[in-house]
Short mmCIF file of C-alpha atoms in Angstrom, two decimals:
data_model
loop_
_atom_site.label_atom_id
_atom_site.label_comp_id
_atom_site.label_asym_id
_atom_site.label_seq_id
_atom_site.Cartn_x
_atom_site.Cartn_y
_atom_site.Cartn_z
CA MET F 16 210.28 177.71 83.12
CA LYS F 17 208.24 180.72 84.28
CA LYS F 18 205.65 178.48 85.90
CA ASN F 19 208.34 176.61 87.81
CA ILE F 20 209.73 179.89 89.07
CA LEU F 21 206.31 181.06 90.17
CA ASN F 22 205.52 177.82 91.93
CA ARG F 23 208.80 177.95 93.82
CA ILE F 24 208.13 181.52 94.90
CA ALA F 25 204.52 180.75 95.82
CA LEU F 26 205.64 178.07 98.29
CA PHE F 27 207.00 180.84 100.46
CA LEU F 28 204.21 183.41 100.06
CA THR F 29 202.00 182.51 102.99
CA ALA F 30 204.94 182.18 105.38
CA VAL F 31 206.35 185.50 104.27
CA LEU F 32 203.01 187.28 104.65
CA VAL F 33 202.58 186.01 108.20
CA PHE F 34 206.21 186.93 109.00
CA THR F 35 205.83 190.52 107.83
CA LEU F 36 202.23 191.56 108.42
CA ASN F 37 202.42 192.15 112.16
CA SER F 38 205.18 194.77 111.83
CA CYS F 39 203.45 196.99 109.26
CA THR F 40 202.33 199.64 111.70
CA ASP F 41 205.59 200.60 113.43
CA LEU F 42 205.56 204.34 112.84
CA ASP F 43 209.23 205.18 113.46
CA GLU F 44 209.93 208.77 112.40
CA ASN F 45 213.40 207.81 111.06
CA ILE F 46 211.96 206.65 107.79
CA TYR F 47 214.78 207.46 105.38
CA SER F 48 217.56 205.35 106.90
CA GLU F 49 216.05 202.73 109.21
CA LEU F 50 216.65 199.76 106.93
CA ASN F 51 220.08 198.20 106.76
CA LYS F 52 221.40 194.91 105.39
CA SER F 53 223.09 192.85 108.09
CA ASN F 54 224.31 189.42 107.03
CA PHE F 55 220.94 188.55 105.51
CA TYR F 56 219.90 186.91 102.22
CA ASN F 57 221.54 183.56 102.79
CA ASN F 58 218.74 181.59 101.13
CA ARG F 59 215.66 181.93 98.95
CA THR F 60 213.31 182.42 101.90
CA GLU F 61 215.21 185.49 103.07
CA VAL F 62 215.27 186.95 99.54
CA LEU F 63 211.53 186.49 99.20
CA GLN F 64 210.85 187.97 102.61
CA ALA F 65 212.65 191.13 101.51
CA ALA F 66 210.92 191.21 98.13
CA LEU F 67 207.42 190.69 99.51
CA ARG F 68 207.73 192.88 102.59
CA PRO F 69 206.85 196.15 100.75
CA PHE F 70 203.72 194.57 99.28
CA THR F 71 202.47 193.20 102.60
CA HIS F 72 203.25 196.53 104.29
CA MET F 73 201.24 198.29 101.58
CA GLN F 74 198.07 196.69 102.93
CA ALA F 75 198.33 198.93 105.98
CA TRP F 76 197.97 202.17 104.02
CA LEU F 77 196.13 201.24 100.82
CA ALA F 78 193.32 198.92 101.94
CA PRO F 79 190.47 199.87 104.32
CA THR F 80 191.95 197.98 107.25
CA GLY F 81 191.63 200.65 109.92
CA GLN F 82 194.94 202.45 109.41
CA ASN F 83 195.29 206.20 108.87
CA GLY F 84 196.83 205.85 105.44
CA TYR F 85 196.06 206.67 101.84
CA TYR F 86 192.61 205.06 101.97
CA TYR F 87 191.43 207.07 104.97
CA HIS F 88 192.32 210.37 103.30
CA ALA F 89 191.14 209.40 99.80
CA GLU F 90 187.67 208.45 101.02
CA LEU F 91 186.90 210.80 103.91
CA SER F 92 187.82 213.94 101.97
CA SER F 93 185.51 212.99 99.09
CA ASP F 94 181.79 213.03 98.37
CA GLN F 95 180.70 209.48 99.22
CA VAL F 96 181.88 208.40 102.67
CA ALA F 97 182.12 210.21 106.02
CA TRP F 98 182.91 209.43 109.65
CA PRO F 99 180.41 211.63 111.53
CA GLN F 100 180.15 211.95 115.27
CA LYS F 101 177.43 209.62 116.54
CA GLY F 102 176.41 210.76 119.97
CA ARG F 103 179.30 210.05 122.33
CA HIS F 104 181.31 208.26 119.63
CA GLY F 105 183.45 209.34 116.71
CA TYR F 106 184.43 212.95 117.35
CA ASP F 107 188.10 212.00 117.74
CA GLY F 108 189.36 215.53 118.13
CA GLY F 109 187.54 216.67 114.99
CA ASP F 110 189.90 214.68 112.73
CA HIS F 111 187.15 213.34 110.47
CA PHE F 112 185.31 216.68 110.41
CA ARG F 113 188.39 218.39 109.00
CA GLN F 114 188.67 215.80 106.26
CA HIS F 115 185.02 216.26 105.30
CA TYR F 116 185.18 220.06 105.36
CA HIS F 117 188.68 220.32 103.81
CA THR F 118 189.93 222.31 106.80
CA TRP F 119 192.94 220.17 107.67
CA THR F 120 196.27 221.62 108.79
CA ALA F 121 199.89 220.48 108.69
CA ASN F 122 199.50 219.26 112.27
CA GLU F 123 197.15 216.35 111.56
CA ASN F 124 198.34 213.21 113.37
CA ARG F 125 196.52 210.92 110.95
CA MET F 126 198.15 212.62 107.99
CA ARG F 127 201.54 212.27 109.66
CA ASN F 128 200.80 208.57 110.12
CA ALA F 129 199.91 208.27 106.44
CA TRP F 130 203.20 209.95 105.48
CA VAL F 131 205.22 207.65 107.71
CA LEU F 132 203.39 204.49 106.61
CA MET F 133 203.84 205.25 102.92
CA TRP F 134 207.44 206.44 103.11
CA THR F 135 208.35 203.49 105.31
CA GLY F 136 206.93 201.25 102.60
CA LEU F 137 209.03 203.06 100.03
CA GLY F 138 212.03 202.49 102.26
CA TYR F 139 211.31 198.76 102.26
CA VAL F 140 211.23 198.80 98.46
CA ASN F 141 214.48 200.73 98.12
CA SER F 142 216.19 198.56 100.70
CA ALA F 143 215.10 195.38 98.95
CA ILE F 144 216.22 196.66 95.54
CA MET F 145 219.61 197.75 96.85
CA ASP F 146 220.20 194.51 98.72
CA LEU F 147 218.92 192.10 96.09
CA GLU F 148 220.85 193.76 93.28
CA SER F 149 224.04 192.94 95.20
CA VAL F 150 223.10 189.35 96.06
CA ASP F 151 224.94 186.55 94.28
CA ASN F 152 221.72 184.78 93.42
CA ASN F 153 223.45 181.78 91.84
CA ALA F 154 225.18 181.08 95.16
CA ILE F 155 221.80 180.61 96.84
CA ASP F 156 220.18 178.62 94.02
CA ILE F 157 218.12 181.43 92.46
CA SER F 158 218.38 181.65 88.69
CA ASP F 159 219.03 184.90 86.86
CA THR F 160 215.54 184.75 85.37
CA GLU F 161 213.93 184.34 88.77
CA MET F 162 215.95 187.19 90.27
CA ALA F 163 215.08 189.48 87.36
CA ALA F 164 211.39 188.75 87.89
CA ILE F 165 211.64 189.58 91.60
CA LEU F 166 213.53 192.84 90.97
CA GLY F 167 211.09 193.91 88.26
CA GLU F 168 208.20 193.68 90.72
CA LEU F 169 210.08 195.83 93.20
CA TYR F 170 210.77 198.59 90.69
CA VAL F 171 207.09 198.70 89.73
CA LEU F 172 206.04 198.72 93.39
CA ARG F 173 208.35 201.68 93.97
CA ALA F 174 206.67 203.57 91.15
CA PHE F 175 203.25 202.74 92.59
CA HIS F 176 204.28 204.04 96.02
CA TYR F 177 205.45 207.27 94.40
CA MET F 178 202.25 207.61 92.40
CA LYS F 179 200.12 207.44 95.55
CA ILE F 180 202.49 209.72 97.49
CA MET F 181 202.33 212.21 94.59
CA GLU F 182 198.54 212.12 94.63
CA LEU F 183 198.45 213.19 98.28
CA TRP F 184 201.42 215.57 98.53
CA GLY F 185 202.55 216.33 94.97
CA ASN F 186 205.97 217.89 95.52
CA VAL F 187 208.15 215.40 97.39
CA PRO F 188 211.72 214.04 97.41
CA ILE F 189 212.75 211.30 95.00
CA ILE F 190 214.75 208.74 96.94
CA THR F 191 216.24 205.58 95.47
CA THR F 192 218.99 204.85 97.99
CA VAL F 193 218.24 204.18 101.64
CA GLY F 194 219.69 206.91 103.85
CA GLU F 195 221.12 208.98 100.98
CA PRO F 196 220.87 211.88 101.12
CA GLN F 197 220.15 212.26 104.80
CA ASN F 198 217.83 215.23 104.20
CA PRO F 199 216.47 214.75 100.67
CA PRO F 200 215.20 217.90 98.95
CA THR F 201 211.71 218.49 97.62
CA GLN F 202 211.30 217.94 93.90
CA SER F 203 208.42 219.20 91.81
CA LYS F 204 205.38 217.15 91.00
CA GLU F 205 206.45 217.25 87.36
CA GLU F 206 209.77 215.66 88.25
CA VAL F 207 208.08 213.04 90.41
CA PHE F 208 205.65 212.24 87.58
CA ALA F 209 208.53 211.83 85.11
CA PHE F 210 210.30 209.45 87.51
CA ILE F 211 207.17 207.31 87.95
CA LYS F 212 206.57 207.23 84.21
CA GLN F 213 210.12 206.16 83.44
CA GLU F 214 210.09 203.40 86.07
CA LEU F 215 206.76 201.97 84.91
CA GLU F 216 207.52 202.18 81.20
CA THR F 217 210.85 200.47 81.76
CA TYR F 218 209.81 197.62 84.03
CA VAL F 219 206.13 196.86 83.37
CA PRO F 220 206.89 195.09 80.04
CA LYS F 221 209.41 192.91 81.91
CA LEU F 222 206.85 191.66 84.43
CA LEU F 223 205.29 188.23 84.12
CA PRO F 224 201.73 188.02 82.77
CA TYR F 225 198.98 187.64 85.35
CA SER F 226 197.98 184.07 86.15
CA GLN F 227 196.68 182.08 89.08
CA GLU F 228 200.26 181.54 90.21
CA MET F 229 200.76 185.33 90.33
CA VAL F 230 197.80 186.12 92.60
CA GLY F 231 199.06 188.36 95.38
CA ARG F 232 202.03 189.43 93.26
CA VAL F 233 202.83 192.27 90.85
CA SER F 234 202.16 191.20 87.27
CA GLN F 235 201.67 192.87 83.91
CA THR F 236 197.97 193.51 84.51
CA ALA F 237 198.90 195.41 87.68
CA GLY F 238 201.61 197.33 85.87
CA TYR F 239 199.47 198.33 82.90
CA ALA F 240 196.64 199.35 85.23
CA MET F 241 199.11 201.64 87.00
CA LEU F 242 200.20 203.08 83.67
CA ALA F 243 196.58 203.61 82.59
CA GLU F 244 195.92 205.52 85.81
CA LEU F 245 199.10 207.59 85.48
CA TYR F 246 198.39 208.50 81.85
CA LEU F 247 194.74 209.31 82.56
CA ASN F 248 195.82 211.83 85.20
CA ALA F 249 198.76 213.23 83.21
CA GLU F 250 196.96 216.34 81.97
CA TYR F 251 196.10 217.27 85.55
CA HIS F 252 199.53 216.53 86.97
CA ILE F 253 201.83 217.93 84.28
CA GLY F 254 199.55 219.72 81.80
CA THR F 255 200.24 217.24 79.00
CA PRO F 256 197.41 214.97 77.80
CA MET F 257 198.38 211.31 77.46
CA TYR F 258 195.05 209.79 76.50
CA ASP F 259 196.37 207.73 73.60
CA GLU F 260 198.86 206.17 75.99
CA ALA F 261 196.07 205.52 78.50
CA ILE F 262 194.00 203.77 75.84
CA ALA F 263 196.97 201.64 74.80
CA ALA F 264 197.63 200.58 78.40
CA CYS F 265 193.96 199.66 78.85
CA ASP F 266 194.05 197.65 75.64
CA LYS F 267 197.01 195.61 76.90
CA ILE F 268 194.73 194.41 79.70
CA ILE F 269 191.41 194.13 77.85
CA SER F 270 192.99 192.14 75.00
CA GLY F 271 194.55 189.63 77.37
CA GLN F 272 198.11 190.46 76.33
CA ALA F 273 198.98 191.15 79.98
CA GLY F 274 197.49 187.87 81.16
CA GLY F 275 194.64 187.13 83.54
CA VAL F 276 193.85 184.75 86.37
CA ASN F 277 191.61 182.69 84.08
CA GLY F 278 193.04 183.64 80.72
CA THR F 279 191.85 186.91 79.19
CA PRO F 280 190.20 189.06 81.91
CA LYS F 281 186.46 189.52 81.54
CA LEU F 282 183.76 191.43 83.35
CA ALA F 283 182.00 189.51 86.08
CA ASP F 284 178.53 188.28 85.22
CA ASP F 285 177.05 189.76 88.39
CA LEU F 286 177.73 192.34 91.10
CA LEU F 287 178.89 189.88 93.77
CA GLU F 288 181.59 187.67 92.26
CA THR F 289 184.46 190.17 92.36
CA PHE F 290 184.01 190.91 96.08
CA SER F 291 182.92 187.51 97.39
CA ASN F 292 184.84 185.19 99.71
CA THR F 293 185.74 183.12 96.65
CA ASN F 294 187.18 186.05 94.66
CA LYS F 295 190.74 184.72 94.70
CA PHE F 296 190.44 183.84 91.02
CA ALA F 297 187.75 186.37 90.05
CA ASP F 298 187.59 187.02 86.32
CA GLU F 299 187.90 190.79 86.82
CA ALA F 300 190.90 190.65 89.14
CA LEU F 301 194.02 192.47 87.93
CA PHE F 302 195.90 193.28 91.14
CA GLN F 303 194.85 192.18 94.61
CA PHE F 304 195.89 191.75 98.19
CA ALA F 305 195.77 188.02 98.93
CA PHE F 306 194.15 188.21 102.34
CA SER F 307 193.19 184.92 103.99
CA LYS F 308 191.60 184.27 107.36
CA GLN F 309 192.84 180.69 107.18
CA GLY F 310 196.34 182.02 106.64
CA GLY F 311 196.05 184.35 109.62
CA PHE F 312 195.81 187.71 107.80
CA SER F 313 192.15 188.30 106.92
CA PHE F 314 190.89 191.45 105.22
CA GLY F 315 189.87 193.53 108.23
CA TRP F 316 187.34 195.98 106.82
CA GLY F 317 185.28 195.77 110.01
CA GLY F 318 186.95 198.61 111.91
CA PHE F 319 186.02 201.30 109.39
CA TYR F 320 182.95 199.76 107.87
CA PHE F 321 181.08 197.51 110.30
CA GLY F 322 178.80 198.25 113.22
CA TYR F 323 179.15 197.33 116.84
CA SER F 324 178.93 193.75 118.10
CA ASN F 325 175.14 193.74 117.85
CA MET F 326 175.50 193.83 114.05
CA SER F 327 177.62 190.67 113.90
CA ARG F 328 174.44 188.60 114.11
CA ALA F 329 172.93 190.39 111.12
CA LEU F 330 175.46 188.84 108.74
CA GLY F 331 176.70 185.90 110.78
CA TYR F 332 180.21 187.31 111.26
CA ASP F 333 182.64 186.70 114.11
CA PHE F 334 183.87 190.29 114.04
CA SER F 335 182.48 193.73 114.66
CA GLY F 336 183.68 197.27 114.06
CA TRP F 337 183.79 200.86 115.24
CA ASN F 338 180.50 201.92 113.63
CA ALA F 339 182.63 204.50 111.86
CA PHE F 340 182.29 205.14 108.10
CA VAL F 341 178.85 205.81 106.66
CA VAL F 342 177.57 206.59 103.18
CA ILE F 343 176.61 210.24 103.01
CA PRO F 344 173.01 210.94 101.95
CA THR F 345 173.82 212.59 98.62
CA ALA F 346 175.98 209.61 97.61
CA PHE F 347 173.26 207.07 98.44
CA ASP F 348 170.73 209.22 96.57
CA ALA F 349 172.94 208.96 93.46
CA TYR F 350 171.66 205.38 93.01
CA GLN F 351 168.23 204.93 91.48
CA ASP F 352 165.92 202.61 93.38
CA ASN F 353 166.07 200.06 90.55
CA ASP F 354 169.89 200.06 90.56
CA LEU F 355 170.81 196.62 91.89
CA ARG F 356 174.04 198.00 93.36
CA LYS F 357 171.89 199.88 95.86
CA LYS F 358 170.54 196.57 97.11
CA GLU F 359 173.67 194.43 96.92
CA TRP F 360 176.46 196.76 98.08
CA PHE F 361 174.83 198.48 101.05
CA LEU F 362 173.13 197.75 104.35
CA PHE F 363 170.00 199.88 104.66
CA GLY F 364 166.71 199.77 106.50
CA PRO F 365 165.79 197.34 109.33
CA GLN F 366 168.49 194.87 110.35
CA TYR F 367 167.64 191.30 111.37
CA ASP F 368 169.44 188.34 112.91
CA ILE F 369 170.46 186.17 109.95
CA ASP F 370 169.51 182.98 111.81
CA SER F 371 166.46 183.80 113.95
CA GLY F 372 164.99 186.61 111.89
CA GLU F 373 164.59 188.67 115.04
CA PRO F 374 165.31 192.41 114.77
CA ILE F 375 168.80 193.60 115.66
CA LEU F 376 168.43 196.02 118.56
CA GLY F 377 170.26 199.29 119.02
CA THR F 378 172.67 199.96 121.86
CA GLU F 379 172.97 203.77 121.89
CA GLU F 380 170.27 206.26 120.87
CA TYR F 381 167.96 203.33 120.04
CA ASN F 382 168.94 201.08 122.93
CA GLY F 383 166.57 198.11 123.01
CA GLU F 384 164.74 199.28 119.87
CA PRO F 385 165.02 197.81 116.35
CA LEU F 386 168.09 199.11 114.54
CA VAL F 387 167.13 200.74 111.22
CA TYR F 388 169.78 202.32 109.01
CA VAL F 389 168.43 205.56 107.54
CA ASN F 390 169.62 207.82 104.73
CA SER F 391 170.16 210.81 106.97
CA ILE F 392 172.70 212.04 109.50
CA ARG F 393 170.76 213.99 112.10
CA ARG F 394 169.30 213.59 115.60
CA GLU F 395 166.07 211.81 114.73
CA SER F 396 165.92 210.27 118.20
CA GLU F 397 165.45 213.84 119.42
CA GLY F 398 162.71 214.63 116.89
CA ASP F 399 164.73 216.10 114.00
CA PHE F 400 163.27 214.56 110.85
CA THR F 401 163.67 217.51 108.49
CA SER F 402 167.07 219.18 108.75
CA GLU F 403 170.04 218.31 106.57
CA GLY F 404 171.92 217.41 109.73
CA SER F 405 175.68 217.69 110.05
CA MET F 406 178.88 215.83 110.82
CA ALA F 407 178.27 216.53 114.52
CA GLU F 408 174.72 215.19 114.60
CA GLY F 409 174.94 211.51 113.71
CA GLU F 410 173.39 208.59 115.55
CA GLU F 411 174.17 204.89 115.73
CA ASN F 412 171.92 204.21 112.73
CA SER F 413 172.85 207.21 110.57
CA GLY F 414 173.59 206.54 106.93
CA ALA F 415 173.56 203.51 104.68
CA ARG F 416 176.47 201.16 105.34
CA PHE F 417 179.10 199.21 103.42
CA ASN F 418 178.25 195.69 102.26
CA LYS F 419 180.27 195.43 99.05
CA TYR F 420 182.59 192.72 100.34
CA LYS F 421 180.75 189.85 102.00
CA ALA F 422 182.59 187.48 104.33
CA GLY F 423 179.94 184.74 104.15
CA ARG F 424 178.79 182.49 106.99
CA LEU F 425 181.04 181.18 109.72
CA ASP F 426 180.46 177.56 108.68
CA GLU F 427 181.53 178.20 105.05
CA ASP F 428 184.87 176.78 103.93
CA ASN F 429 185.78 180.17 102.45
CA TYR F 430 184.52 182.31 105.32
CA HIS F 431 186.32 185.69 105.24
CA GLU F 432 188.73 184.56 102.53
CA ASN F 433 188.03 187.74 100.52
CA HIS F 434 190.88 189.28 98.59
CA TYR F 435 190.99 193.08 98.30
CA MET F 436 190.91 194.34 94.72
CA ILE F 437 193.41 197.11 94.04
CA TYR F 438 192.59 197.15 90.32
CA ARG F 439 189.79 195.35 88.51
CA LEU F 440 188.64 195.21 84.91
CA SER F 441 185.58 197.47 85.36
CA GLU F 442 187.89 200.35 86.24
CA ILE F 443 189.92 199.73 83.08
CA TYR F 444 186.76 199.85 80.95
CA LEU F 445 185.78 203.14 82.58
CA ASN F 446 189.31 204.52 82.19
CA LYS F 447 189.39 203.72 78.49
CA ALA F 448 185.95 205.27 77.96
CA GLU F 449 187.05 208.43 79.74
CA ALA F 450 190.25 208.70 77.72
CA ILE F 451 188.26 208.32 74.49
CA MET F 452 185.82 211.04 75.57
CA ARG F 453 188.56 213.43 76.65
CA LYS F 454 190.29 212.96 73.29
CA ASN F 455 186.96 213.82 71.66
CA GLY F 456 186.49 217.11 73.48
CA GLY F 457 184.48 215.57 76.31
CA VAL F 458 181.88 214.10 73.97
CA ALA F 459 180.99 210.42 74.07
CA THR F 460 181.63 208.19 71.08
CA GLN F 461 179.79 204.93 70.58
CA GLU F 462 182.87 203.02 71.67
CA ALA F 463 182.97 204.93 74.96
CA VAL F 464 179.25 204.32 75.49
CA ASP F 465 179.64 200.61 74.83
CA LEU F 466 182.45 200.34 77.39
CA VAL F 467 180.50 202.10 80.13
CA ASN F 468 177.30 200.21 79.34
CA ALA F 469 179.15 196.90 79.57
CA VAL F 470 180.01 197.73 83.19
CA ARG F 471 176.67 199.32 84.06
CA LYS F 472 174.43 196.63 82.56
CA ARG F 473 174.90 194.27 85.51
CA ALA F 474 173.24 196.83 87.78
CA PHE F 475 169.82 196.53 86.16
CA THR F 476 167.32 193.84 85.32
CA GLU F 477 166.70 192.90 81.70
CA GLU F 478 163.34 194.63 81.96
CA ASP F 479 164.83 197.91 83.18
CA TRP F 480 167.96 197.94 81.05
CA PRO F 481 166.59 199.45 77.81
CA ALA F 482 165.62 202.61 79.70
CA GLU F 483 168.82 202.76 81.76
CA GLN F 484 171.57 202.30 79.18
CA TYR F 485 173.59 205.28 78.07
CA THR F 486 173.62 206.80 74.62
CA THR F 487 176.09 209.22 73.07
CA ALA F 488 173.69 211.99 74.09
CA THR F 489 173.25 210.98 77.74
CA LEU F 490 176.82 209.96 78.60
CA THR F 491 178.28 213.36 79.42
CA MET F 492 181.49 213.94 81.36
CA ASP F 493 179.46 214.87 84.45
CA GLU F 494 177.47 211.67 84.14
CA LEU F 495 180.64 209.64 83.68
CA LEU F 496 181.98 211.02 86.97
CA GLU F 497 178.74 210.03 88.69
CA GLU F 498 178.79 206.55 87.17
CA ARG F 499 182.40 206.05 88.18
CA GLY F 500 181.31 206.92 91.70
CA ARG F 501 178.44 204.47 91.68
CA GLU F 502 180.58 201.63 90.34
CA LEU F 503 183.81 202.23 92.26
CA ILE F 504 182.37 203.28 95.63
CA PHE F 505 184.43 202.10 98.64
CA GLU F 506 187.42 201.29 96.39
CA GLY F 507 189.63 204.25 97.33
CA LYS F 508 189.38 205.93 93.92
CA ARG F 509 187.08 208.87 94.51
CA ARG F 510 189.46 211.64 95.55
CA THR F 511 191.63 211.17 92.45
CA ASP F 512 188.54 211.08 90.23
CA LEU F 513 187.08 214.27 91.70
CA ILE F 514 190.36 216.11 91.28
CA ARG F 515 190.81 214.97 87.67
CA PHE F 516 187.24 216.08 86.83
CA GLY F 517 187.78 219.47 88.49
CA ALA F 518 185.15 218.77 91.16
CA TYR F 519 187.13 218.17 94.36
CA VAL F 520 187.21 221.81 95.48
CA THR F 521 184.26 223.09 93.41
CA LYS F 522 181.46 220.61 94.10
CA SER F 523 178.91 220.69 96.93
CA TRP F 524 177.77 217.55 98.70
CA TRP F 525 176.04 216.73 101.98
CA ASP F 526 177.24 219.14 104.70
CA HIS F 527 180.12 220.28 102.51
CA GLU F 528 180.47 223.60 100.74
CA PRO F 529 183.25 223.90 98.14
CA SER F 530 186.37 225.81 99.10
CA ASN F 531 187.19 226.78 95.49
CA ASP F 532 190.80 226.63 96.69
CA PRO F 533 193.07 224.64 94.35
CA SER F 534 195.70 224.31 97.07
CA LYS F 535 193.39 221.83 98.81
CA GLU F 536 194.01 219.38 95.97
CA LEU F 537 197.24 218.57 97.79
CA TYR F 538 197.75 217.91 101.46
CA PRO F 539 200.34 219.90 103.41
CA ILE F 540 203.67 218.30 104.23
CA PRO F 541 203.33 217.25 107.90
CA HIS F 542 204.95 219.78 110.20
CA THR F 543 206.96 217.03 111.92
CA GLN F 544 208.64 216.22 108.60
CA LEU F 545 209.41 219.88 107.89
CA ALA F 546 211.03 220.12 111.31
CA ALA F 547 213.06 216.95 110.76
CA ASN F 548 214.19 217.76 107.21
CA PRO F 549 215.10 221.41 106.46
CA ASN F 550 215.26 220.67 102.74
CA LEU F 551 211.54 219.99 102.46
CA ILE F 552 209.37 222.79 101.09
CA GLN F 553 205.79 223.23 102.22
CA ASN F 554 203.12 222.94 99.51
CA PRO F 555 201.58 226.15 98.12
CA GLY F 556 198.73 227.48 100.24
CA TYR F 557 200.13 226.08 103.46
CA GLU F 558 203.28 228.19 103.81
CA GLY F 559 202.11 229.79 107.05
CA ASN F 560 200.85 226.47 108.38
CA GLN F 561 204.10 225.04 109.68
#
């Protein structure tokens, strides 16, 4: 019965994604009451459009697709990725500088855009829940079981939206009814956490197990991954450790009880499978955006992460980017030279035409000269080979570059069919290991070591592995944070990790001195929202920054 339901829903998925994707960036300020039911939901297609709209909209703020959403703020304020000025490009009013230096204000346009994108998505969820709960599903040939499955996904998506909103702004309104109240009041982070916890604990067990039919949908593996993340961060958010609960949520996934695209989830055998253009049914996949170039909504990482049009020939792509995000030198240095991730997940050194083998030539500081990506961000074209450099001193070739997802060649059947992984099994292994260590006073047990080593082993040759595996003596909490960074780089996880480990405002990295200001662990409520809603309260530390 469940498979029949899923197949019927899946028939509409591609059409619904195409229908909704193009309208995901309409940043209307009236985000609490813009969505109204008007003689809709007359058939299954319309019900599914409403149910899937929040998920497709979520791509705009969660994935690295060029929007100024959660991903932009989570990565650029952390210790791995930066968007430096490169000559005449990339200053953008100092927006990216302020993220790197933690000097943002409540007047940031990109932060306002993130707020509007995420709250608009929450509005889509609330609207769909309200509308679909009142639909006579039997009158439009949708069974009670099918409708319950659809509604369960929406409740879990609402909790996920709130979890990510809480991570950025902490103290925010809790809204479950579109347009009511008109000016919702701020509620404490503790209250928001309790709401998320209740929603997830209630509805995650009611979700369908993950399977190939559920790809691009919210399943139990997605739900338990959300719970594992929430529990792992509970001590930071509310002062109450929930590590046993985090371990139990991880075990639901690792054991296969929550399903998997190919049965019980398992770690990929290599570093490429999970991010390849055939990763639709990757063994590690737990929750993913089902992007598809053939379906007209490809995963557009190029804007943030790919070079100008001259670099298209290096990988055989039909797209280029803004030459924007780069790996900061201290993050690239965190990989040993024998770490295979350093070779497979980055572009570094001389770049060549994939077909002719001829050097790719620069177009800016190195116009007409071979383009060589270097592990520095400074004006080497002007003779500076020794300084640390700065965010204002980049060049077209500064920094190692993203190559974790690979689109493949234009003539491949699966060219640019990559799905974006929101959660994958490696993260669950690392989460469980961390929870075990935190329960044990920050000291590694053999079980924790085994979990981390299972993820790390793929990054080294058989010859190197004996010297590179962790032991209970070498796997410290500091080392676990570094290994999480090496494994999860580019996946939008780093800001939350740094905050949980107490490093976000205390750690130094390239061209960044710590503020030692805990208020920077939250962003300010955008001033436009404070002006529009008198019941909002600015976050501590920003009271004079209206």
